[in-house]
Amino acid sequence: MEDELKNINHKFVELFMQTFAFTEEEYALFLSYFTFKTVTKKDYYLRAGECCHSKAYLNKGCARNFVLDEQGHERILFFAFEDWWLGDFDSYYSGKPGTNYIQLLEDSELLVISKENFQKAEKEISKLTQWYSFKMRRSASASRNRIEEMKTLSAEERYLKLIENQPHIFQRIPLQHIASYLNIEPQSLSRMRNRLTNKH
């Protein structure tokens, strides 16, 4: 894994070494519990019906997290980019099969840590508990915000917020996936983009 370590996203290093003040020894120990994986575009990190036994740091690439509705249509919950964590955390904690699919949309690099290894690391590095509490609060807040947006914002408002937060998203994510995320048809998204572009 030594060669791969040279290419770890600087935000991963900053998070643990600066934000949570890991010592070099603690950081090296924590990193030793990870496995570096390359995943091909369109491959799945997780499928519905599987149990989630690990978390993965998205070092490079992007992914989509989606479920299937009662009619079998894909409903994208969110996109993940560099410096995001992947996993079905309900399944991770309950040990039961999950309902989410996580698919990579680009050739990607993941740092994967199993549940067993994370628990070992937690026993040896007390700061990990503080970090994970911080991470779960952020995740819960993002989920609440997403639900609130779907309830209160129009499709156009959701679109404008999306491109404000992820200005390069159309260069990385296919149009039909963005439409699914916004809960509109691809044709409607194309018309909306054209109309808003012509405004400026």
mmCIF file of C-alpha atoms in Angstrom:
data_model
loop_
_atom_site.group_PDB
_atom_site.id
_atom_site.type_symbol
_atom_site.label_atom_id
_atom_site.label_comp_id
_atom_site.label_asym_id
_atom_site.label_seq_id
_atom_site.Cartn_x
_atom_site.Cartn_y
_atom_site.Cartn_z
ATOM 1 C CA MET A 1 0.000 0.000 0.000
ATOM 2 C CA GLU A 2 3.035 2.306 0.327
ATOM 3 C CA ASP A 3 2.876 3.609 -3.261
ATOM 4 C CA GLU A 4 -0.854 4.319 -2.941
ATOM 5 C CA LEU A 5 -0.317 6.298 0.265
ATOM 6 C CA LYS A 6 1.556 8.949 -1.703
ATOM 7 C CA ASN A 7 -1.664 9.700 -3.597
ATOM 8 C CA ILE A 8 -4.056 10.010 -0.667
ATOM 9 C CA ASN A 9 -6.272 13.088 -0.898
ATOM 10 C CA HIS A 10 -4.721 15.893 1.166
ATOM 11 C CA LYS A 11 -8.117 16.494 2.810
ATOM 12 C CA PHE A 12 -7.952 13.038 4.405
ATOM 13 C CA VAL A 13 -4.569 13.884 5.910
ATOM 14 C CA GLU A 14 -5.739 17.335 7.043
ATOM 15 C CA LEU A 15 -8.878 15.951 8.674
ATOM 16 C CA PHE A 16 -7.034 13.647 11.030
ATOM 17 C CA MET A 17 -3.699 15.424 11.451
ATOM 18 C CA GLN A 18 -5.074 18.967 11.842
ATOM 19 C CA THR A 19 -8.789 18.950 12.681
ATOM 20 C CA PHE A 20 -8.538 16.067 15.143
ATOM 21 C CA ALA A 21 -4.851 16.459 16.007
ATOM 22 C CA PHE A 22 -3.747 12.873 15.461
ATOM 23 C CA THR A 23 -0.086 12.280 16.161
ATOM 24 C CA GLU A 24 1.944 10.848 13.292
ATOM 25 C CA GLU A 25 1.922 7.505 15.090
ATOM 26 C CA GLU A 26 -1.876 7.535 15.492
ATOM 27 C CA TYR A 27 -2.378 8.501 11.863
ATOM 28 C CA ALA A 28 -0.021 5.768 10.626
ATOM 29 C CA LEU A 29 -1.747 3.219 12.852
ATOM 30 C CA PHE A 30 -5.213 4.227 11.649
ATOM 31 C CA LEU A 31 -4.114 4.129 8.021
ATOM 32 C CA SER A 32 -2.703 0.629 8.478
ATOM 33 C CA TYR A 33 -6.247 -0.672 9.002
ATOM 34 C CA PHE A 34 -7.372 0.459 5.521
ATOM 35 C CA THR A 35 -7.227 -1.357 2.207
ATOM 36 C CA PHE A 36 -6.617 0.673 -0.947
ATOM 37 C CA LYS A 37 -8.921 -0.339 -3.810
ATOM 38 C CA THR A 38 -9.404 0.818 -7.382
ATOM 39 C CA VAL A 39 -12.943 0.444 -8.688
ATOM 40 C CA THR A 40 -13.967 0.608 -12.333
ATOM 41 C CA LYS A 41 -16.633 2.987 -13.606
ATOM 42 C CA LYS A 42 -20.162 1.487 -13.303
ATOM 43 C CA ASP A 43 -19.057 -1.112 -10.738
ATOM 44 C CA TYR A 44 -20.927 -1.259 -7.434
ATOM 45 C CA TYR A 45 -19.496 -0.738 -3.979
ATOM 46 C CA LEU A 46 -22.754 -2.014 -2.470
ATOM 47 C CA ARG A 47 -26.081 -3.402 -3.685
ATOM 48 C CA ALA A 48 -29.499 -3.616 -2.047
ATOM 49 C CA GLY A 49 -29.891 -6.902 -0.183
ATOM 50 C CA GLU A 50 -26.250 -6.985 0.887
ATOM 51 C CA CYS A 51 -24.999 -6.299 4.403
ATOM 52 C CA CYS A 52 -22.638 -3.353 4.700
ATOM 53 C CA HIS A 53 -19.550 -4.480 6.626
ATOM 54 C CA SER A 54 -17.238 -1.568 5.811
ATOM 55 C CA LYS A 55 -16.927 2.152 5.161
ATOM 56 C CA ALA A 56 -14.967 3.627 2.267
ATOM 57 C CA TYR A 57 -13.293 7.002 1.868
ATOM 58 C CA LEU A 58 -13.646 8.246 -1.717
ATOM 59 C CA ASN A 59 -10.078 9.259 -2.456
ATOM 60 C CA LYS A 60 -10.697 9.881 -6.153
ATOM 61 C CA GLY A 61 -13.806 9.623 -8.338
ATOM 62 C CA CYS A 62 -17.535 9.982 -7.815
ATOM 63 C CA ALA A 63 -20.503 7.764 -7.006
ATOM 64 C CA ARG A 64 -24.265 7.764 -6.707
ATOM 65 C CA ASN A 65 -26.337 6.369 -3.845
ATOM 66 C CA PHE A 66 -29.814 5.286 -4.917
ATOM 67 C CA VAL A 67 -32.817 3.122 -4.066
ATOM 68 C CA LEU A 68 -35.546 1.544 -6.179
ATOM 69 C CA ASP A 69 -39.119 2.713 -5.618
ATOM 70 C CA GLU A 70 -42.194 0.461 -5.701
ATOM 71 C CA GLN A 71 -42.359 0.748 -9.494
ATOM 72 C CA GLY A 72 -38.713 -0.223 -9.831
ATOM 73 C CA HIS A 73 -37.564 3.288 -10.758
ATOM 74 C CA GLU A 74 -34.231 4.541 -9.495
ATOM 75 C CA ARG A 75 -34.365 7.372 -6.955
ATOM 76 C CA ILE A 76 -30.978 8.950 -6.397
ATOM 77 C CA LEU A 77 -30.477 10.114 -2.820
ATOM 78 C CA PHE A 78 -27.140 11.832 -3.295
ATOM 79 C CA PHE A 79 -23.915 11.987 -5.252
ATOM 80 C CA ALA A 80 -20.545 11.484 -3.595
ATOM 81 C CA PHE A 81 -17.301 13.089 -4.706
ATOM 82 C CA GLU A 82 -13.731 13.200 -3.427
ATOM 83 C CA ASP A 83 -13.471 13.423 0.369
ATOM 84 C CA TRP A 84 -16.856 11.728 0.934
ATOM 85 C CA TRP A 85 -17.471 8.489 2.794
ATOM 86 C CA LEU A 86 -19.454 5.634 1.259
ATOM 87 C CA GLY A 87 -21.585 3.041 3.016
ATOM 88 C CA ASP A 88 -25.089 2.118 4.116
ATOM 89 C CA PHE A 89 -24.835 3.096 7.742
ATOM 90 C CA ASP A 90 -28.201 1.637 8.807
ATOM 91 C CA SER A 91 -27.046 -1.745 7.518
ATOM 92 C CA TYR A 92 -23.561 -1.220 8.966
ATOM 93 C CA TYR A 93 -24.889 -0.805 12.499
ATOM 94 C CA SER A 94 -27.840 -3.205 12.387
ATOM 95 C CA GLY A 95 -26.028 -6.013 10.577
ATOM 96 C CA LYS A 96 -29.121 -6.417 8.378
ATOM 97 C CA PRO A 97 -29.260 -6.284 4.560
ATOM 98 C CA GLY A 98 -29.487 -2.735 3.237
ATOM 99 C CA THR A 99 -31.784 -1.125 0.689
ATOM 100 C CA ASN A 100 -29.283 1.166 -1.026
ATOM 101 C CA TYR A 101 -27.170 0.795 -4.130
ATOM 102 C CA ILE A 102 -23.828 2.593 -4.357
ATOM 103 C CA GLN A 103 -22.408 2.732 -7.877
ATOM 104 C CA LEU A 104 -19.191 4.392 -9.014
ATOM 105 C CA LEU A 105 -19.660 6.798 -11.925
ATOM 106 C CA GLU A 106 -15.950 7.165 -12.709
ATOM 107 C CA ASP A 107 -12.893 4.972 -12.316
ATOM 108 C CA SER A 108 -12.321 5.553 -8.611
ATOM 109 C CA GLU A 109 -9.942 5.022 -5.712
ATOM 110 C CA LEU A 110 -11.276 3.953 -2.324
ATOM 111 C CA LEU A 111 -9.740 3.596 1.107
ATOM 112 C CA VAL A 112 -11.805 0.832 2.687
ATOM 113 C CA ILE A 113 -11.914 -0.060 6.368
ATOM 114 C CA SER A 114 -13.897 -3.035 7.644
ATOM 115 C CA LYS A 115 -16.185 -2.769 10.644
ATOM 116 C CA GLU A 116 -13.905 -5.147 12.547
ATOM 117 C CA ASN A 117 -10.798 -3.089 11.792
ATOM 118 C CA PHE A 118 -12.519 0.174 12.671
ATOM 119 C CA GLN A 119 -13.527 -1.230 16.050
ATOM 120 C CA LYS A 120 -9.923 -2.312 16.654
ATOM 121 C CA ALA A 121 -8.648 1.139 15.703
ATOM 122 C CA GLU A 122 -11.202 2.812 17.982
ATOM 123 C CA LYS A 123 -9.838 0.897 20.959
ATOM 124 C CA GLU A 124 -6.306 2.059 20.197
ATOM 125 C CA ILE A 125 -7.025 5.666 19.148
ATOM 126 C CA SER A 126 -9.450 7.429 21.483
ATOM 127 C CA LYS A 127 -9.804 10.444 19.140
ATOM 128 C CA LEU A 128 -11.606 8.261 16.610
ATOM 129 C CA THR A 129 -14.744 8.307 18.746
ATOM 130 C CA GLN A 130 -14.777 12.120 18.612
ATOM 131 C CA TRP A 131 -14.237 12.068 14.839
ATOM 132 C CA TYR A 132 -16.993 9.527 14.227
ATOM 133 C CA SER A 133 -19.455 11.470 16.366
ATOM 134 C CA PHE A 134 -18.639 14.568 14.284
ATOM 135 C CA LYS A 135 -19.059 12.604 11.055
ATOM 136 C CA MET A 136 -22.435 11.156 12.042
ATOM 137 C CA ARG A 137 -23.769 14.587 13.044
ATOM 138 C CA ARG A 138 -22.752 15.949 9.640
ATOM 139 C CA SER A 139 -24.352 12.994 7.866
ATOM 140 C CA ALA A 140 -27.606 13.350 9.824
ATOM 141 C CA SER A 141 -27.696 17.082 9.092
ATOM 142 C CA ALA A 142 -27.183 16.472 5.359
ATOM 143 C CA SER A 143 -30.021 13.922 5.334
ATOM 144 C CA ARG A 144 -32.384 16.338 7.098
ATOM 145 C CA ASN A 145 -31.472 19.106 4.671
ATOM 146 C CA ARG A 146 -32.095 16.835 1.687
ATOM 147 C CA ILE A 147 -35.559 15.860 2.981
ATOM 148 C CA GLU A 148 -36.389 19.505 3.705
ATOM 149 C CA GLU A 149 -35.284 20.551 0.211
ATOM 150 C CA MET A 150 -37.524 17.949 -1.422
ATOM 151 C CA LYS A 151 -40.479 19.205 0.633
ATOM 152 C CA THR A 152 -40.007 22.941 0.289
ATOM 153 C CA LEU A 153 -37.980 23.773 -2.840
ATOM 154 C CA SER A 154 -39.155 23.712 -6.432
ATOM 155 C CA ALA A 155 -37.238 21.664 -9.010
ATOM 156 C CA GLU A 156 -35.643 24.871 -10.294
ATOM 157 C CA GLU A 157 -34.572 25.914 -6.798
ATOM 158 C CA ARG A 158 -33.096 22.450 -6.158
ATOM 159 C CA TYR A 159 -31.258 22.663 -9.484
ATOM 160 C CA LEU A 160 -29.798 26.091 -8.699
ATOM 161 C CA LYS A 161 -28.683 24.929 -5.260
ATOM 162 C CA LEU A 162 -27.078 21.828 -6.759
ATOM 163 C CA ILE A 163 -24.973 23.746 -9.276
ATOM 164 C CA GLU A 164 -24.044 26.294 -6.618
ATOM 165 C CA ASN A 165 -22.667 23.513 -4.402
ATOM 166 C CA GLN A 166 -21.281 21.379 -7.251
ATOM 167 C CA PRO A 167 -20.571 23.716 -10.197
ATOM 168 C CA HIS A 168 -18.798 21.008 -12.231
ATOM 169 C CA ILE A 169 -21.446 18.340 -11.737
ATOM 170 C CA PHE A 170 -22.597 18.306 -15.376
ATOM 171 C CA GLN A 171 -19.031 17.489 -16.455
ATOM 172 C CA ARG A 172 -18.984 14.418 -14.208
ATOM 173 C CA ILE A 173 -22.533 13.117 -13.813
ATOM 174 C CA PRO A 174 -24.827 11.971 -16.673
ATOM 175 C CA LEU A 175 -27.888 14.153 -17.233
ATOM 176 C CA GLN A 176 -30.367 11.354 -16.483
ATOM 177 C CA HIS A 177 -28.833 10.818 -13.034
ATOM 178 C CA ILE A 178 -29.034 14.512 -12.192
ATOM 179 C CA ALA A 179 -32.681 14.510 -13.312
ATOM 180 C CA SER A 180 -33.371 11.520 -11.048
ATOM 181 C CA TYR A 181 -31.741 13.329 -8.128
ATOM 182 C CA LEU A 182 -33.945 16.376 -8.776
ATOM 183 C CA ASN A 183 -36.980 14.091 -9.196
ATOM 184 C CA ILE A 184 -37.801 15.390 -12.686
ATOM 185 C CA GLU A 185 -37.652 13.950 -16.209
ATOM 186 C CA PRO A 186 -34.407 14.421 -18.216
ATOM 187 C CA GLN A 187 -36.329 16.392 -20.865
ATOM 188 C CA SER A 188 -37.613 18.777 -18.190
ATOM 189 C CA LEU A 189 -34.083 19.267 -16.899
ATOM 190 C CA SER A 190 -32.802 20.047 -20.411
ATOM 191 C CA ARG A 191 -35.542 22.629 -20.930
ATOM 192 C CA MET A 192 -34.855 24.176 -17.528
ATOM 193 C CA ARG A 193 -31.126 24.447 -18.248
ATOM 194 C CA ASN A 194 -31.760 26.060 -21.632
ATOM 195 C CA ARG A 195 -34.233 28.533 -20.171
ATOM 196 C CA LEU A 196 -31.931 29.541 -17.326
ATOM 197 C CA THR A 197 -28.955 29.814 -19.686
ATOM 198 C CA ASN A 198 -30.903 32.091 -22.029
ATOM 199 C CA LYS A 199 -31.812 34.322 -19.080
ATOM 200 C CA HIS A 200 -28.163 35.248 -18.679
#
